[in-house]
C-alpha positions as a printed Julia matrix, in Angstrom:
304×3 Matrix{Float64}:
 74.83  39.17  158.5
 75.86  36.46  156.02
 72.62  35.32  156.16
 70.28  38.12  155.39
 73.53  38.95  152.49
 72.94  35.37  151.25
 68.83  36.01  150.65
 69.25  39.55  148.82
 72.34  38.31  147.1
 69.77  34.99  146.07
 66.57  37.87  145.18
 68.68  40.24  143.51
 69.61  37.69  140.46
 65.76  36.56  140.58
 65.31  40.64  139.53
 68.11  39.72  136.69
 66.62  36.68  135.31
 63.44  38.01  135.64
 64.06  41.55  133.65
 66.28  39.28  131.5
 63.18  36.69  130.58
 61.17  39.75  130.32
 62.96  41.95  127.91
 63.71  39.54  125.34
 59.66  38.18  125.77
 58.73  42.08  125.06
 61.12  41.67  122.06
 60.01  39.11  120.75
 56.55  41.1   121.29
 57.33  43.57  118.75
 59.45  41.06  116.38
 55.95  39.98  115.98
 53.98  42.85  116.14
 56.71  44.55  113.74
 57.94  42.6   110.71
 55.08  42.8   108.76
 55.13  46.26  107.94
 58.73  45.93  107.73
 58.92  42.91  104.08
 56.09  44.71  103.64
 58.28  46.76  102.9
 61.47  45.16  101.9
 58.83  43.17   99.59
 57.6   46.86   97.44
 61.09  47.36   96.69
 62.28  43.95   95.75
 62.18  43.21   92.33
 58.88  40.99   90.74
 60.48  38.36   89.09
 62.84  37.98   91.84
 60.36  37.15   94.44
 59.28  34.52   92.37
 62.02  32.89   93.0
 61.47  32.42   97.01
 60.9   34.88   99.62
 62.13  37.55  101.73
 62.97  38.16  104.52
 64.81  40.67  105.96
 66.32  42.5   102.6
 64.9   42.83   98.82
 67.24  40.29   97.16
 67.05  42.43   94.08
 66.38  45.75   95.46
 64.04  47.73   92.03
 62.12  51.15   92.52
 59.62  49.42   89.25
 57.3   49.18   91.52
 56.5   52.58   93.6
 57.31  53.95   89.62
 53.96  52.54   88.58
 52.28  53.71   91.23
 53.37  56.79   90.91
 52.71  57.17   87.47
 49.33  57.81   87.45
 48.76  61.08   86.37
 46.06  62.08   88.78
 47.59  60.53   92.21
 48.61  64.05   93.37
 45.71  65.69   92.93
 44.14  62.3    94.57
 46.89  62.87   97.47
 45.13  66.32   97.71
 41.78  65.45   98.16
 42.83  62.77  100.21
 44.39  65.15  103.0
 41.52  67.99  102.49
 39.26  65.85  102.65
 41.03  63.89  106.45
 41.22  67.32  107.87
 38.12  69.35  106.77
 35.89  66.06  107.97
 38.22  65.15  111.19
 38.33  69.65  112.12
 34.16  69.49  111.48
 33.38  65.77  113.34
 35.23  66.79  116.25
 34.08  70.11  117.26
 30.12  69.06  116.22
 30.19  66.07  117.66
 32.33  67.28  120.89
 29.58  70.02  121.32
 26.4   68.36  121.16
 28.15  64.95  123.26
 29.05  68.32  125.95
 24.95  68.29  126.37
 24.16  65.23  126.24
 26.49  64.68  128.56
 24.55  67.17  131.24
 21.37  65.02  133.94
 19.2   67.85  133.93
 18.63  67.99  130.58
 15.46  68.28  129.48
 14.65  64.75  126.95
 17.57  63.74  127.91
 16.31  59.58  127.52
 14.37  60.11  124.53
 16.92  61.4   123.05
 19.55  58.91  124.24
 17.2   56.26  122.95
 16.13  58.17  119.63
 20.92  58.02  118.57
 21.57  54.69  120.28
 19.08  52.78  117.67
 20.76  53.77  115.15
 24.39  52.74  116.3
 23.78  49.43  115.36
 20.46  49.3   113.1
 21.82  50.89  109.83
 18.86  52.09  106.81
 21.06  49.91  104.28
 23.14  51.2   101.79
 19.99  52.23   98.74
 18.64  54.31  101.65
 21.0   56.17  102.0
 21.9   56.71   99.16
 18.82  58.48   98.28
 19.47  61.01  101.76
 21.93  61.74  100.64
 21.16  62.42   96.59
 18.26  64.24   97.99
 21.08  66.17  100.92
 22.54  66.75   96.62
 25.51  65.85   98.14
 26.3   64.25   94.68
 29.53  64.92   93.11
 30.08  67.57   96.3
 33.29  67.62   97.95
 31.31  68.19  101.43
 29.76  64.21  101.28
 32.8   63.56  102.17
 32.52  65.07  105.14
 28.46  66.05  105.89
 27.7   62.51  106.82
 30.15  61.68  108.97
 30.4   65.19  111.7
 28.08  63.44  113.86
 29.18  60.07  115.63
 26.73  58.44  118.7
 30.27  56.26  118.67
 32.29  58.86  119.18
 29.53  61.13  121.19
 30.05  58.16  123.6
 33.76  58.55  124.06
 33.18  62.25  125.3
 30.81  62.13  127.1
 32.78  59.66  129.53
 35.25  62.13  129.75
 33.32  65.2   130.57
 31.9   63.11  133.51
 35.71  62.88  134.91
 35.98  66.39  134.94
 35.24  68.28  138.41
 31.41  69.44  138.14
 32.92  72.09  140.94
 34.81  73.95  137.87
 31.53  75.11  136.26
 30.45  76.38  139.08
 32.24  78.6   140.09
 31.74  79.01  136.69
 27.84  79.75  135.83
 28.44  81.34  139.84
 31.47  83.85  138.63
 28.63  84.79  135.7
 29.97  82.3   132.75
 27.66  81.62  130.01
 27.78  77.81  129.0
 29.57  78.43  125.9
 31.89  80.61  127.48
 31.61  77.33  130.13
 32.48  75.44  127.1
 35.38  77.3   124.87
 37.19  78.05  127.83
 37.06  76.13  130.84
 35.76  72.33  128.98
 37.36  72.67  125.83
 40.99  73.42  127.16
 40.73  70.54  129.09
 38.94  67.7   127.14
 42.34  67.54  124.48
 43.05  64.57  125.51
 40.24  63.52  124.38
 39.91  65.47  121.17
 43.18  64.01  119.98
 42.3   60.56  120.57
 39.0   60.96  118.4
 40.38  63.08  115.64
 43.06  60.6   115.62
 39.36  57.95  115.01
 38.87  60.57  112.22
 41.73  61.02  110.92
 42.03  57.26  110.69
 38.86  56.48  109.05
 38.68  59.4   106.06
 42.05  58.66  104.54
 41.3   55.38  104.72
 38.37  55.53  103.13
 37.25  54.59   99.09
 33.25  53.2    99.02
 32.12  56.76   99.54
 34.2   58.18   96.91
 32.26  54.8    94.36
 29.26  55.34   95.62
 28.78  59.33   95.33
 31.27  60.77   92.83
 31.67  60.92   89.73
 34.49  63.82   88.76
 37.4   62.47   88.41
 38.07  65.63   90.29
 36.79  64.21   93.75
 38.71  61.24   93.61
 40.57  59.89   96.43
 44.45  58.64   97.31
 42.5   54.68   98.33
 40.3   54.93   95.25
 43.59  55.13   93.01
 45.42  52.7    94.6
 42.89  50.13   94.24
 42.92  51.47   90.34
 45.83  50.55   90.61
 46.07  47.27   92.26
 43.08  46.97   89.65
 45.82  47.45   86.45
 48.54  45.23   88.1
 46.27  42.14   88.19
 45.31  42.72   84.32
 48.52  43.72   83.9
 49.56  40.35   84.92
 46.04  38.01   82.75
 48.08  39.72   80.36
 51.94  38.54   80.77
 50.0   34.65   81.0
 48.19  34.87   77.9
 51.03  36.71   75.59
 54.24  35.69   77.77
 56.44  35.39   74.5
 55.92  39.05   73.14
 55.14  40.83   76.5
 58.55  39.59   78.11
 60.56  41.28   74.92
 58.2   43.8    75.1
 59.83  43.93   78.99
 55.93  44.6    80.51
 56.37  42.73   83.28
 58.49  44.75   86.07
 55.66  44.61   88.07
 53.31  42.07   89.68
 49.86  42.3    91.59
 51.9   40.97   95.05
 54.47  43.44   94.79
 52.38  46.54   93.69
 49.68  46.18   96.66
 52.33  46.17   98.77
 53.76  48.91   97.17
 50.36  50.45   97.02
 49.12  49.61  101.05
 53.59  51.67  102.18
 52.27  54.77  100.45
 48.51  54.83  102.14
 49.96  54.11  105.31
 53.21  56.18  105.43
 51.26  59.07  106.04
 48.84  57.97  109.46
 51.96  56.15  110.63
 54.04  59.86  110.46
 51.19  61.44  112.19
 49.97  58.65  115.11
 53.46  59.05  117.63
 52.68  63.04  118.0
 49.03  61.64  119.25
 49.9   59.09  121.15
 50.06  60.31  124.66
 47.15  61.68  124.07
 45.0   58.66  122.54
 46.22  56.77  126.06
 45.79  59.91  128.19
 42.43  60.33  126.48
 40.77  56.82  126.21
 42.51  55.28  130.23
 40.96  59.24  132.42
 37.59  59.1   130.1
 37.44  55.61  131.36
 37.61  55.88  135.34
 35.58  59.26  136.78
 37.32  60.81  140.12
């Protein structure tokens, strides 16, 4: 009995040591993951001139709101924010609904011409036509300088369709067969059976779409000219460029600029401030989709 108790004590100590080492390892990984984001936040709230004295570590050395004041003083910022929100919401809804419905049809093995359609869609997924042909296509469709240029070209994504089809394959066929016996149409089956049980993959793709739409800025540069269509990301890039131009002005007129008090910001601090501003909405939204994100990917990867 004493021997068993001794072995049990040793085993308990081993598990305690393992748990302690595992906890330390997880804390280290957590620190390595989160510290870059925290560093961007403290730099964005630090005075740009003070930043030249040396690196920061955990707290702002000279707290300042000049960087965010420089960002939010832009007169186009508010309208650009609403444009970014509108394209994110509308683009996400159209992409999820259209791609999800099309992928449901492509997931049927008995679909006539399915093999040829899959080949037709998979080729442009790997080989793009290029920027000039795409621009000519957008121009031919009348989408130049139009809000719809943000949402219509992104309504279909074969990569998202593959994720949808993998998830649909995990749904038991008996559900659809029983509904067909009761006289349900394909549309009714999709809306009342498939769609409710597919919420995890829909939430996952919705998160992908939101991040892609929110971070997109190149289409604003290429396809729009109106100030009413500029997005938040485009404004942020302009602000960084303006800060860099201001830095060059400071180098050329160091004494005069210092006396005028113009050197309140630097490209580095403006860059991290814009990064915080543009990342904050996605960081706030992500926790609400996290459980669906993991569940959607895992369920779509294994059929059973």
